[in-house]
Structure formats: C-alpha cells, structure tokens
Amino acid sequence: MPYTEDLEKAWKQVISRFGENLPRETMENMFYDIVPESYDGQTAVLSMHSEYRHSLLIKKYVPKIRDWLSEFLGRQITVKFRYSGQSKFYEDQLKMEYNLDDGEMIAVTFKPPMTYNQEMKMEEVRLGSSLPPCNYEYTFDNFIVGSSNKFAHAAAVAVATRPATDYNPLFIYGQSGLGKTHLLYAITNELTSKKPDVKIIYIKGDEFTNQLVESLKDQKMDRFRAKYRSCDVLLIDDIQFIAGKNSTQEEFFHTFNALYEEHKQIILTSDRPPSDIKTLEYRLKTRFEWGLIADIQPPEFELRLAITRKKAEQAGVKIPDDVCVFLAENLRTNFRQVEGSIRKLRALAFLHGTEITMDMARSCISELLGGAEPVSVTVDKIFATVYKKYGITKEEITGQRRTKEIAMARHVTAYLIRNITEMSLPNIGKVLGRDYTTVISSIEVVEKKLRNDTIFNVEIDEMIKEINGH
C-alpha cells in the first residue's frame, strides 16, 4: 500500500508512547505480536497472531491506538485489526465490531476460516513463541559498546552474520539489566532482516518449563518436540531457570542435541556461567560450554554516561549534562534503572511544568537506590575518612597548598573517589579543584605505593571498609 511505510513509523511511535506508561510485562503480553500491515491514507490495518489477547486489547487500548496513530499520521483515521490466527471458534465473530466511549466504531476483520492443517500449525505456535522478541528498536546499531560488553557484542554480531558456524551454542551471561536481552533482540532483528522466513523460537527458561508441563498434561509432547526441534534458531533467555527441574532438563538435553546435530543455532543467556548454575546437570553444563561463553560485566562510568545520554535521546527527554553525569555516577549496575529514572524525570518535569533539575534527579536516585547513598554522600564520607586518618581537612585538600602531607592526602582522596564511586576523572578533578591529568598522576602515585608498601595496603583497605560501612 502506498502509505504503509508511514504507518510503520507511526506504529513505532505509538509503541514508544505506550512503553512510557505501561509496565514491561504488559507491553510484552499485549503488543508483541501486532504488526502494521497496510495503510491507504484513511484506514490503518494492524494484524495480530494471538487469539488470547485480541479482544482485551481492542476493548482497552484501541481508542488510544486510534488517537495516537491519527496524531502521528497527521489526520483522523480508521483502525482495523486482522486476526491472522483465527480458528473455528471465531467463525461466528467475523463481523464483530466494538463500541468506543465516544460512540465511534472500530471494525475487526478476520481471515477466512482455516483448514484443519492450518489449525494444527497454529496449535504448534501456542506451544512456544515462534515469534522473535518484539522490540525492533533494539539493534546492533544502537547497542553502545564499551570494554565491559564488547566481547559479547562481537560474538552476537558473528552469530547473526553466520549462524551455526563458529559459535554454537552462544552462551551470554551477566547480571540483570546489562543488555543480554538487547543482544537477543538485535540478533533476531538482524536475522529476520536478511532472511524473513527464518524460523526463530524465543522463550524464557521458566516458560519453556511451563510449556513442557502443559504439553505433558494435554498429551501433546509430539507437537512440543516437533516445534522446538524444527526451528532454525533457538533463543532461551534465563536458561538458569531450568536447573533442578529433572524432566525439563531431560527434554532440553535431547532438544539441544537434535538442533546441534542439524547445525541449528542455539543462543542462551543466564545471570551466571554454566559452571556456577547449581543443580544444572553436568551433561548440560558441558554442552553449554561447547561453543562460546561471553560475559557482560557491569559497565565503566564512560559507558554508563553514554548509555544514559542515548536513553534520554531515544525517550525524547532533554536532560542537562550535570544530571546525566549524576545518573551515570549513581546507577552503576542496571540499565533498567536508568530507563526508569529518565521516565520519572520526564513525568516530574511535565507535572511541575519545569526543566529537569538536579533536585529531581536526587529524588529519583534516592528511591531507585533503595536506601543506598548517592555518590555525593560517599564523597563527603571519603573526605571525612581522609581527615580522620591524616588530619588534613577538605579545604586543605582542595586548596592550593602543596606540603608533602597535604599532597599525599590529596592523592589518597583521588584514589578512593575513583575506586569507590567510579566517578569520572574530570569530575574528580572538579571535586578536588584540579584538572584530570593531575588526578591521573595522584592515582598512579597511590597505585605505585600500594605495590611496594604492605602497611600502606592495609591502611587503604581499612579506609575503604570504613567508608563502605563494613
């Protein structure tokens, strides 16, 4: 259709707006299988696969979908949904329409009734999600690479470029919120862009177990096995959740072997390496280690700052540089916290009718950190601890005097701030009233002394424990 590309762009904006207001689980449950199909300048057609959620979505969200699509397309339009997974149960609903609060009607149309074989195929789909992750915004292009994740990123790119060749299986592990699922999205988006008919199965580890239990209960194991062992790419997020479940591990062991022998790509994620997953069978651990294991470490400050700025840009939020730095300094282990803080800052600014301020950021941080101290408080503790140890005040450390005692206290302060807070070198320089090259020199002085002075090592360790409250 002539305007379908406009609909696709507008639909991405609609999804983005819903994502600002709805929980992640709701987004995944309600919107993951909706595809903009056609638009002729007056009527937008959206297709969906799932029979479980179409009526709920239409009753609850269609008014907003229509209004927002009209806004983004620049004209009042009609919205139609086409359910592409219709079974005989819906034959009498082909002409169903839904009343909206404002009295308008939204038409819902379906494909003609499916044959028995088509229904069998749809039944297989319900046994496990054959659809890739739905967020098309997550790509390799917008995955920000740093030293903490570059190996995992390179491995994911290699798998998406040449599946089932060098790295099979690919096992990516790391703490929650560091980008593992982003890489899964990116892999599936890359694969489907090159080969739209590639058969991909994406599922969570616990959901794999749930699907297995349902199939056993309904005596449909043949379909379950056919589903999982005939795909081209299998992605399982949080594979650690199958550990300790004997039947699940047994079934996955045979599924893994069948796919591997057929040279199909297997990609797994976990919060820990295979060797550290307790109650995971040894034979599965060894198979997970056959290919490539790539870890994602907590990001360094520079990467956190780059991601914070990128997230703000994607959300269309203007955040001052000092606030971005503040967020990057304090939110160190989970990018979902960054996304949450940006959403809240935008809401606060809207409600108060003001620009985003540092006070707003401090308010967000205090809640997100769950009682943990922001960096500014930790820096004050470092100055207090240095004064207690050396008798040198904060004013002396940040002043211009350069006695031997003051210089050493200044060196130690710079070292402690860098290692405890991971604050950037330029910002440490601002705190100390020095440029960042001086900060680098101070840190190097302390590191050299640590290598050669055991007593100094003990002193620094005790100061760190005191600052951290241990």
Tab-separated table of C-alpha atoms in Angstrom, residues 22-33 53 133-135 181 185 202 204 237 336:
chain	number	residue	atom	x	y	z
A	22	LEU	CA	2.824	0.650	30.889
A	23	PRO	CA	4.907	-1.980	32.709
A	24	ARG	CA	7.326	-4.039	30.633
A	25	GLU	CA	5.270	-7.185	31.237
A	26	THR	CA	2.121	-5.545	29.863
A	27	MET	CA	3.975	-4.354	26.786
A	28	GLU	CA	5.296	-7.841	26.089
A	29	ASN	CA	1.949	-9.519	26.741
A	30	MET	CA	-0.292	-7.125	24.842
A	31	PHE	CA	1.665	-5.707	21.935
A	32	TYR	CA	4.416	-8.104	20.960
A	33	ASP	CA	2.611	-9.730	18.020
A	53	ARG	CA	-5.436	-11.146	23.892
A	133	PRO	CA	11.361	-10.616	20.565
A	134	CYS	CA	9.081	-7.767	19.548
A	135	ASN	CA	11.143	-4.673	20.236
A	181	THR	CA	18.153	-9.313	26.106
A	185	TYR	CA	16.606	-8.650	20.123
A	202	TYR	CA	12.426	-17.227	21.532
A	204	LYS	CA	12.175	-17.690	28.664
A	237	ASP	CA	16.534	-16.222	27.935
A	336	ARG	CA	16.655	-0.573	33.560
